[in-house]
GROMACS .gro file of C-alpha atoms in nm:
model
  406
    1ARG     CA    1   0.000   0.000   0.000
    2ARG     CA    2   0.103   0.358  -0.055
    3ALA     CA    3   0.197   0.533   0.267
    4LYS     CA    4  -0.056   0.790   0.372
    5ARG     CA    5   0.084   1.137   0.318
    6VAL     CA    6   0.109   1.344   0.636
    7PRO     CA    7  -0.029   1.699   0.606
    8TRP     CA    8   0.248   1.955   0.596
    9TYR     CA    9   0.134   2.136   0.908
   10ARG     CA   10   0.147   1.813   1.108
   11TRP     CA   11   0.496   1.748   0.978
   12VAL     CA   12   0.605   2.099   1.079
   13LEU     CA   13   0.456   2.057   1.425
   14ALA     CA   14   0.609   1.712   1.473
   15THR     CA   15   0.949   1.843   1.365
   16LEU     CA   16   0.939   2.150   1.590
   17LEU     CA   17   0.844   1.932   1.889
   18LYS     CA   18   1.189   1.773   1.859
   19VAL     CA   19   1.382   2.098   1.913
   20ASP     CA   20   1.623   2.143   2.200
   21LEU     CA   21   1.379   2.305   2.446
   22PRO     CA   22   1.643   2.442   2.689
   23MET     CA   23   1.827   2.606   2.400
   24LEU     CA   24   1.501   2.755   2.273
   25VAL     CA   25   1.407   2.889   2.618
   26LEU     CA   26   1.753   3.040   2.672
   27THR     CA   27   1.741   3.207   2.331
   28LEU     CA   28   1.398   3.356   2.405
   29VAL     CA   29   1.520   3.481   2.745
   30LEU     CA   30   1.811   3.664   2.580
   31MET     CA   31   1.591   3.806   2.303
   32THR     CA   32   1.337   3.930   2.559
   33THR     CA   33   1.616   4.090   2.761
   34GLY     CA   34   1.745   4.260   2.450
   35PHE     CA   35   1.402   4.396   2.361
   36LEU     CA   36   1.344   4.530   2.713
   37PHE     CA   37   1.668   4.726   2.719
   38VAL     CA   38   1.649   4.845   2.358
   39PHE     CA   39   1.298   4.969   2.441
   40GLY     CA   40   1.427   5.130   2.760
   41VAL     CA   41   1.707   5.313   2.580
   42SER     CA   42   1.468   5.426   2.304
   43HIS     CA   43   1.218   5.557   2.558
   44GLU     CA   44   1.477   5.730   2.780
   45VAL     CA   45   1.687   5.888   2.506
   46GLY     CA   46   1.405   5.975   2.266
   47GLY     CA   47   1.468   6.187   1.958
   48ARG     CA   48   1.580   5.990   1.656
   49PHE     CA   49   1.617   5.684   1.879
   50ALA     CA   50   1.254   5.689   1.997
   51ASN     CA   51   1.134   5.427   1.746
   52GLN     CA   52   1.442   5.207   1.756
   53TRP     CA   53   1.253   4.939   1.947
   54ARG     CA   54   1.004   4.903   1.661
   55SER     CA   55   1.276   4.809   1.413
   56HIS     CA   56   1.422   4.576   1.677
   57ILE     CA   57   1.092   4.385   1.689
   58MET     CA   58   1.087   4.361   1.311
   59TRP     CA   59   1.439   4.213   1.301
   60MET     CA   60   1.352   3.970   1.582
   61VAL     CA   61   1.050   3.846   1.388
   62LEU     CA   62   1.239   3.814   1.058
   63GLY     CA   63   1.532   3.643   1.228
   64SER     CA   64   1.300   3.402   1.411
   65MET     CA   65   1.125   3.310   1.086
   66ALA     CA   66   1.461   3.249   0.917
   67GLY     CA   67   1.584   3.044   1.212
   68VAL     CA   68   1.270   2.829   1.221
   69GLY     CA   69   1.292   2.775   0.845
   70VAL     CA   70   1.653   2.658   0.873
   71ALA     CA   71   1.570   2.430   1.168
   72LEU     CA   72   1.296   2.255   0.966
   73ILE     CA   73   1.536   2.164   0.684
   74ASP     CA   74   1.780   1.877   0.725
   75TYR     CA   75   2.125   2.024   0.788
   76ARG     CA   76   2.282   1.756   0.567
   77TRP     CA   77   2.077   1.876   0.270
   78LEU     CA   78   2.167   2.236   0.354
   79ALA     CA   79   2.536   2.146   0.371
   80ARG     CA   80   2.518   1.977   0.030
   81TYR     CA   81   2.422   2.312  -0.123
   82SER     CA   82   2.613   2.529   0.123
   83TRP     CA   83   2.840   2.645  -0.158
   84VAL     CA   84   2.545   2.840  -0.297
   85ALA     CA   85   2.497   3.029   0.032
   86TYR     CA   86   2.874   3.066   0.059
   87LEU     CA   87   2.903   3.229  -0.283
   88GLY     CA   88   2.598   3.442  -0.203
   89GLY     CA   89   2.768   3.563   0.116
   90LEU     CA   90   3.083   3.651  -0.078
   91GLY     CA   91   2.867   3.835  -0.331
   92LEU     CA   92   2.710   4.043  -0.055
   93LEU     CA   93   3.055   4.122   0.082
   94LEU     CA   94   3.160   4.243  -0.262
   95LEU     CA   95   2.858   4.476  -0.279
   96VAL     CA   96   3.004   4.698  -0.005
   97PHE     CA   97   3.267   4.813  -0.256
   98THR     CA   98   3.000   4.919  -0.508
   99PRO     CA   99   2.787   5.237  -0.499
  100MET     CA  100   2.549   5.044  -0.273
  101GLY     CA  101   2.815   5.042   0.000
  102VAL     CA  102   2.781   5.271   0.301
  103THR     CA  103   3.070   5.389   0.520
  104LEU     CA  104   3.003   5.410   0.894
  105ASN     CA  105   3.262   5.459   1.167
  106THR     CA  106   3.553   5.460   0.917
  107ALA     CA  107   3.456   5.117   0.777
  108ARG     CA  108   3.273   5.044   0.452
  109SER     CA  109   3.086   4.748   0.601
  110TRP     CA  110   2.725   4.820   0.506
  111ILE     CA  111   2.502   4.817   0.201
  112ARG     CA  112   2.179   5.006   0.148
  113LEU     CA  113   1.898   4.780   0.034
  114GLY     CA  114   1.532   4.878   0.015
  115GLY     CA  115   1.576   5.177   0.242
  116ARG     CA  116   1.750   4.959   0.506
  117GLN     CA  117   2.115   4.915   0.590
  118LEU     CA  118   2.250   4.560   0.609
  119GLN     CA  119   2.590   4.433   0.721
  120PRO     CA  120   2.683   4.149   0.483
  121ALA     CA  121   2.954   4.010   0.712
  122GLU     CA  122   2.696   3.919   0.978
  123LEU     CA  123   2.476   3.743   0.723
  124ALA     CA  124   2.778   3.560   0.581
  125LYS     CA  125   2.884   3.405   0.914
  126PRO     CA  126   2.633   3.115   0.920
  127ALA     CA  127   2.693   3.049   0.549
  128VAL     CA  128   3.070   3.037   0.597
  129LEU     CA  129   3.031   2.816   0.905
  130LEU     CA  130   2.810   2.566   0.721
  131PHE     CA  131   3.040   2.556   0.417
  132THR     CA  132   3.349   2.517   0.637
  133ALA     CA  133   3.186   2.235   0.835
  134TRP     CA  134   3.090   2.064   0.508
  135ILE     CA  135   3.450   2.090   0.382
  136ALA     CA  136   3.590   1.957   0.711
  137ALA     CA  137   3.346   1.663   0.711
  138GLY     CA  138   3.414   1.575   0.347
  139PRO     CA  139   3.677   1.356   0.180
  140LEU     CA  140   3.910   1.654   0.133
  141VAL     CA  141   3.996   1.623   0.503
  142LYS     CA  142   3.906   1.260   0.583
  143ASP     CA  143   4.089   1.097   0.290
  144SER     CA  144   4.375   1.344   0.266
  145ARG     CA  145   4.707   1.367   0.444
  146LEU     CA  146   4.674   1.744   0.462
  147PRO     CA  147   4.645   1.890   0.814
  148PRO     CA  148   4.277   1.976   0.874
  149PHE     CA  149   4.347   2.344   0.925
  150ILE     CA  150   4.465   2.394   0.565
  151PRO     CA  151   4.131   2.329   0.383
  152VAL     CA  152   3.939   2.485   0.674
  153PHE     CA  153   4.132   2.810   0.666
  154ILE     CA  154   4.128   2.816   0.286
  155ALA     CA  155   3.747   2.801   0.311
  156ILE     CA  156   3.725   3.107   0.536
  157ALA     CA  157   4.006   3.302   0.365
  158PRO     CA  158   3.796   3.478   0.094
  159ALA     CA  159   3.537   3.602   0.347
  160VAL     CA  160   3.802   3.713   0.596
  161GLY     CA  161   3.995   3.891   0.322
  162LEU     CA  162   3.689   4.085   0.204
  163VAL     CA  163   3.601   4.185   0.562
  164LEU     CA  164   3.959   4.301   0.625
  165MET     CA  165   3.942   4.518   0.313
  166GLN     CA  166   3.646   4.714   0.455
  167PRO     CA  167   3.834   4.733   0.705
  168ASP     CA  168   3.650   4.562   0.992
  169TYR     CA  169   3.912   4.381   1.197
  170GLY     CA  170   3.674   4.299   1.482
  171THR     CA  171   3.429   4.106   1.264
  172ALA     CA  172   3.712   3.936   1.075
  173MET     CA  173   3.851   3.815   1.407
  174VAL     CA  174   3.531   3.616   1.479
  175PHE     CA  175   3.595   3.378   1.187
  176PHE     CA  176   3.921   3.240   1.325
  177PRO     CA  177   3.807   3.084   1.656
  178PHE     CA  178   3.529   2.874   1.500
  179ALA     CA  179   3.756   2.769   1.211
  180LEU     CA  180   4.024   2.665   1.459
  181ALA     CA  181   3.766   2.477   1.668
  182ILE     CA  182   3.642   2.286   1.361
  183ALA     CA  183   3.999   2.203   1.258
  184PHE     CA  184   4.076   2.087   1.612
  185ALA     CA  185   3.763   1.869   1.620
  186ALA     CA  186   3.865   1.726   1.280
  187GLY     CA  187   4.190   1.593   1.427
  188LEU     CA  188   4.432   1.887   1.426
  189ARG     CA  189   4.748   1.779   1.606
  190TRP     CA  190   4.898   1.986   1.887
  191ARG     CA  191   5.220   2.058   1.699
  192TRP     CA  192   5.027   2.242   1.430
  193LEU     CA  193   4.841   2.437   1.696
  194VAL     CA  194   5.169   2.539   1.863
  195LEU     CA  195   5.311   2.639   1.524
  196GLY     CA  196   5.003   2.851   1.451
  197VAL     CA  197   5.024   3.029   1.786
  198THR     CA  198   5.393   3.101   1.725
  199ILE     CA  199   5.320   3.247   1.381
  200LEU     CA  200   5.042   3.458   1.534
  201LEU     CA  201   5.274   3.597   1.801
  202VAL     CA  202   5.525   3.691   1.531
  203ALA     CA  203   5.257   3.844   1.307
  204VAL     CA  204   5.100   4.065   1.577
  205PRO     CA  205   5.384   4.323   1.591
  206LEU     CA  206   5.400   4.332   1.211
  207THR     CA  207   5.024   4.380   1.186
  208TYR     CA  208   5.028   4.655   1.448
  209ARG     CA  209   5.245   4.875   1.224
  210ARG     CA  210   4.987   4.855   0.946
  211LEU     CA  211   4.696   4.962   1.164
  212LYS     CA  212   4.541   5.305   1.124
  213PRO     CA  213   4.591   5.565   1.401
  214TYR     CA  214   4.241   5.520   1.549
  215GLN     CA  215   4.290   5.142   1.559
  216LYS     CA  216   4.622   5.180   1.739
  217ASP     CA  217   4.456   5.418   1.985
  218ARG     CA  218   4.192   5.157   2.072
  219LEU     CA  219   4.461   4.901   2.147
  220LYS     CA  220   4.655   5.154   2.353
  221VAL     CA  221   4.347   5.230   2.564
  222PHE     CA  222   4.311   4.858   2.632
  223MET     CA  223   4.681   4.808   2.704
  224ASP     CA  224   4.731   5.122   2.915
  225GLN     CA  225   4.665   4.971   3.258
  226PRO     CA  226   4.839   4.633   3.198
  227VAL     CA  227   5.153   4.801   3.060
  228ARG     CA  228   5.176   5.051   3.345
  229ALA     CA  229   5.112   4.776   3.601
  230GLY     CA  230   5.387   4.566   3.445
  231VAL     CA  231   5.634   4.855   3.456
  232ALA     CA  232   5.545   4.923   3.819
  233ALA     CA  233   5.595   4.556   3.909
  234VAL     CA  234   5.936   4.534   3.739
  235SER     CA  235   6.071   4.871   3.857
  236PRO     CA  236   6.181   4.759   4.209
  237LEU     CA  237   6.385   4.477   4.054
  238VAL     CA  238   6.598   4.687   3.815
  239PRO     CA  239   6.842   4.977   3.852
  240GLU     CA  240   6.711   5.336   3.864
  241GLN     CA  241   6.833   5.419   3.513
  242THR     CA  242   6.650   5.117   3.375
  243GLN     CA  243   6.336   5.226   3.559
  244VAL     CA  244   6.351   5.567   3.390
  245ARG     CA  245   6.400   5.407   3.047
  246LEU     CA  246   6.110   5.169   3.099
  247THR     CA  247   5.882   5.453   3.207
  248GLU     CA  248   5.981   5.671   2.911
  249ALA     CA  249   5.940   5.382   2.666
  250SER     CA  250   5.597   5.289   2.803
  251ASP     CA  251   5.479   5.652   2.796
  252LYS     CA  252   5.598   5.689   2.437
  253PHE     CA  253   5.427   5.365   2.331
  254LEU     CA  254   5.099   5.455   2.504
  255GLU     CA  255   5.092   5.810   2.369
  256ARG     CA  256   4.774   5.854   2.167
  257SER     CA  257   4.675   6.082   1.882
  258LYS     CA  258   4.468   6.397   1.925
  259ASP     CA  259   4.146   6.218   1.821
  260ALA     CA  260   4.197   5.936   2.071
  261ILE     CA  261   3.994   6.116   2.336
  262HIS     CA  262   3.676   5.969   2.184
  263THR     CA  263   3.799   5.610   2.220
  264ASP     CA  264   3.929   5.674   2.571
  265TRP     CA  265   3.602   5.846   2.660
  266ASN     CA  266   3.383   5.554   2.552
  267ALA     CA  267   3.592   5.303   2.745
  268HIS     CA  268   3.602   5.520   3.057
  269GLN     CA  269   3.229   5.600   3.058
  270SER     CA  270   3.140   5.236   2.997
  271LEU     CA  271   3.348   5.135   3.297
  272LEU     CA  272   3.177   5.404   3.508
  273ALA     CA  273   2.834   5.277   3.399
  274VAL     CA  274   2.920   4.919   3.493
  275GLY     CA  275   3.071   5.019   3.827
  276SER     CA  276   2.788   5.257   3.922
  277GLY     CA  277   2.537   4.972   3.902
  278GLY     CA  278   2.669   4.812   4.221
  279TRP     CA  279   2.516   4.483   4.326
  280PHE     CA  280   2.154   4.535   4.223
  281GLY     CA  281   2.164   4.836   3.988
  282LYS     CA  282   1.974   5.162   3.979
  283GLY     CA  283   1.655   5.005   3.847
  284TYR     CA  284   1.509   4.941   3.505
  285MET     CA  285   1.504   5.257   3.289
  286LYS     CA  286   1.674   5.456   3.566
  287GLY     CA  287   2.023   5.460   3.420
  288THR     CA  288   2.190   5.797   3.370
  289GLN     CA  289   2.515   5.744   3.180
  290HIS     CA  290   2.351   5.696   2.839
  291VAL     CA  291   2.057   5.930   2.905
  292LEU     CA  292   2.288   6.223   2.986
  293GLY     CA  293   2.509   6.138   2.691
  294PHE     CA  294   2.821   6.038   2.883
  295LEU     CA  295   2.795   5.691   2.732
  296PRO     CA  296   2.734   5.778   2.363
  297GLN     CA  297   2.368   5.733   2.277
  298THR     CA  298   2.456   5.599   1.932
  299VAL     CA  299   2.608   5.283   2.082
  300ALA     CA  300   2.408   5.251   2.405
  301SER     CA  301   2.167   4.999   2.253
  302SER     CA  302   2.420   4.819   2.032
  303ASP     CA  303   2.787   4.769   2.117
  304PHE     CA  304   2.757   4.896   2.476
  305VAL     CA  305   2.415   4.760   2.571
  306PHE     CA  306   2.586   4.547   2.838
  307SER     CA  307   2.696   4.869   3.010
  308VAL     CA  308   2.334   4.986   3.023
  309ILE     CA  309   2.224   4.650   3.165
  310ALA     CA  310   2.503   4.660   3.425
  311GLU     CA  311   2.407   5.012   3.537
  312GLU     CA  312   2.037   4.929   3.570
  313THR     CA  313   2.052   4.571   3.704
  314GLY     CA  314   2.392   4.563   3.872
  315PHE     CA  315   2.625   4.268   3.921
  316VAL     CA  316   2.338   4.028   3.990
  317GLY     CA  317   2.164   4.108   3.661
  318THR     CA  318   2.475   4.091   3.445
  319ALA     CA  319   2.597   3.773   3.614
  320THR     CA  320   2.260   3.614   3.537
  321ILE     CA  321   2.290   3.708   3.170
  322VAL     CA  322   2.644   3.568   3.153
  323CYS     CA  323   2.519   3.243   3.308
  324VAL     CA  324   2.242   3.224   3.046
  325PHE     CA  325   2.502   3.262   2.771
  326ILE     CA  326   2.717   2.990   2.929
  327ALA     CA  327   2.416   2.757   2.939
  328LEU     CA  328   2.339   2.835   2.574
  329ILE     CA  329   2.696   2.758   2.470
  330LEU     CA  330   2.682   2.431   2.663
  331CYS     CA  331   2.359   2.343   2.479
  332CYS     CA  332   2.540   2.390   2.146
  333LEU     CA  333   2.826   2.171   2.264
  334ARG     CA  334   2.582   1.906   2.387
  335THR     CA  335   2.420   1.900   2.043
  336ALA     CA  336   2.767   1.856   1.893
  337LEU     CA  337   2.831   1.558   2.123
  338LEU     CA  338   2.497   1.397   2.037
  339ALA     CA  339   2.526   1.457   1.661
  340LYS     CA  340   2.508   1.147   1.442
  341ASP     CA  341   2.789   1.257   1.211
  342THR     CA  342   3.096   1.478   1.201
  343LEU     CA  343   2.911   1.745   1.001
  344GLY     CA  344   2.661   1.800   1.283
  345ARG     CA  345   2.944   1.795   1.536
  346TYR     CA  346   3.134   2.067   1.350
  347ILE     CA  347   2.822   2.286   1.318
  348GLY     CA  348   2.755   2.264   1.693
  349VAL     CA  349   3.115   2.338   1.789
  350GLY     CA  350   3.143   2.624   1.539
  351ALA     CA  351   2.820   2.788   1.656
  352ALA     CA  352   2.932   2.761   2.021
  353LEU     CA  353   3.261   2.933   1.940
  354ILE     CA  354   3.091   3.216   1.748
  355ILE     CA  355   2.858   3.289   2.042
  356PHE     CA  356   3.146   3.262   2.291
  357THR     CA  357   3.371   3.496   2.091
  358HIS     CA  358   3.102   3.763   2.066
  359VAL     CA  359   3.010   3.745   2.435
  360PHE     CA  360   3.372   3.737   2.554
  361ILE     CA  361   3.480   4.037   2.347
  362ASN     CA  362   3.163   4.244   2.398
  363VAL     CA  363   3.159   4.203   2.776
  364GLY     CA  364   3.534   4.258   2.781
  365MET     CA  365   3.495   4.587   2.590
  366THR     CA  366   3.263   4.727   2.857
  367ILE     CA  367   3.506   4.661   3.143
  368GLN     CA  368   3.832   4.733   2.954
  369ALA     CA  369   3.925   4.366   2.948
  370ALA     CA  370   3.925   4.370   2.566
  371PRO     CA  371   3.989   4.641   2.304
  372ILE     CA  372   3.690   4.826   2.161
  373ILE     CA  373   3.641   4.666   1.818
  374GLY     CA  374   3.265   4.699   1.767
  375ILE     CA  375   3.149   4.344   1.847
  376PRO     CA  376   2.776   4.327   1.941
  377LEU     CA  377   2.617   4.108   2.209
  378PRO     CA  378   2.420   3.812   2.062
  379PHE     CA  379   2.038   3.835   2.077
  380ILE     CA  380   2.056   4.154   2.288
  381SER     CA  381   2.231   4.428   2.089
  382HIS     CA  382   2.025   4.629   1.844
  383GLY     CA  383   2.112   4.541   1.487
  384GLY     CA  384   1.915   4.374   1.210
  385SER     CA  385   2.185   4.187   1.020
  386PHE     CA  386   2.341   4.054   1.337
  387MET     CA  387   2.005   3.944   1.480
  388ILE     CA  388   1.912   3.754   1.163
  389GLY     CA  389   2.255   3.594   1.127
  390THR     CA  390   2.264   3.480   1.491
  391LEU     CA  391   1.914   3.331   1.481
  392VAL     CA  392   1.997   3.146   1.157
  393LEU     CA  393   2.302   3.012   1.340
  394MET     CA  394   2.077   2.882   1.618
  395GLY     CA  395   1.848   2.735   1.352
  396LEU     CA  396   2.140   2.533   1.217
  397VAL     CA  397   2.217   2.392   1.562
  398GLN     CA  398   1.850   2.311   1.618
  399SER     CA  399   1.843   2.133   1.282
  400VAL     CA  400   2.127   1.911   1.402
  401HIS     CA  401   1.952   1.846   1.733
  402ILE     CA  402   1.621   1.757   1.564
  403ARG     CA  403   1.792   1.495   1.345
  404THR     CA  404   1.961   1.333   1.644
  405ARG     CA  405   1.613   1.240   1.773
  406GLU     CA  406   1.482   1.091   1.449
   0.00000   0.00000   0.00000
């Protein structure tokens, strides 16, 4: 007999019932938190930011629809045609160098499409991850004597190169941790890892010379306290003349350009906002640093939204959010462990590393534990391209989890 065809809506419902419920709940908690604080900033600041929360809802809805659509499709089928999405992502990255490109904050990282501004690099991340995982799980790595990192890093090289040309060094940096994690999961030996770290340590000073003045200033703001603390710790152990030379050399290295006051100001005001929150914060929508303009209003709901949360909810609120992110990352890693094949394992590990990198750098920026490089906070920061890209990423992980239960 012919099998009775199941109505599509029953199939959709049956598929969605297999999702990783803890991961879904954690994602919704973070999205709700983001909406509350984007709404709070919009309401408190007003002006041209008054309707920012409306666009945030729109991006949440579009991202959720895209994520659900990806979760419904078998990730193995998606990976088979991932080269199409990969080439599409590269095409979007090329559009920033056409008349459609828009320059914001010294980087040509945006395109104007239908009256909206999109950041192609954020939309390209899930496509590059899926294509890289497909390459790592294929015969090019399994049946080859090449070290796994070679085909993996070749896969991400075009996207990273185009992002560096914008230039957007912060976003380009996000590609390397998940590529390294996939290569490591594919059997990368420790000697290659040590060699890569050595090359990186050698390349950092050479790369620093090629940075633009404002980029050097951001690094100097981040390195100011550690360098001065190191000089102070070494000074009692060396002769007086050496102490003077060390102090002069550190002062010369940390000397910033005339325009650096803006970078220093953002970092300082963010730290004040975090510290002023205390244990329990000033209360929801009672923050002052961003309302009075000390913390720039243009970034209060995006790159520095964690500072706003810290001021209004205190240590308890921010620690709770960090714990939610940790639980979400662990959910991705659990899906990787339960995956039926190496492709699903690589997708889960790669997604976990992307979320971790964003959270680590964004939170670090607000407390001067990381340089300010414009990395948003997943599910919370205001930004359409980033919201859609991150939710598609979660859709890929959910697709893997659904197929582990079939």
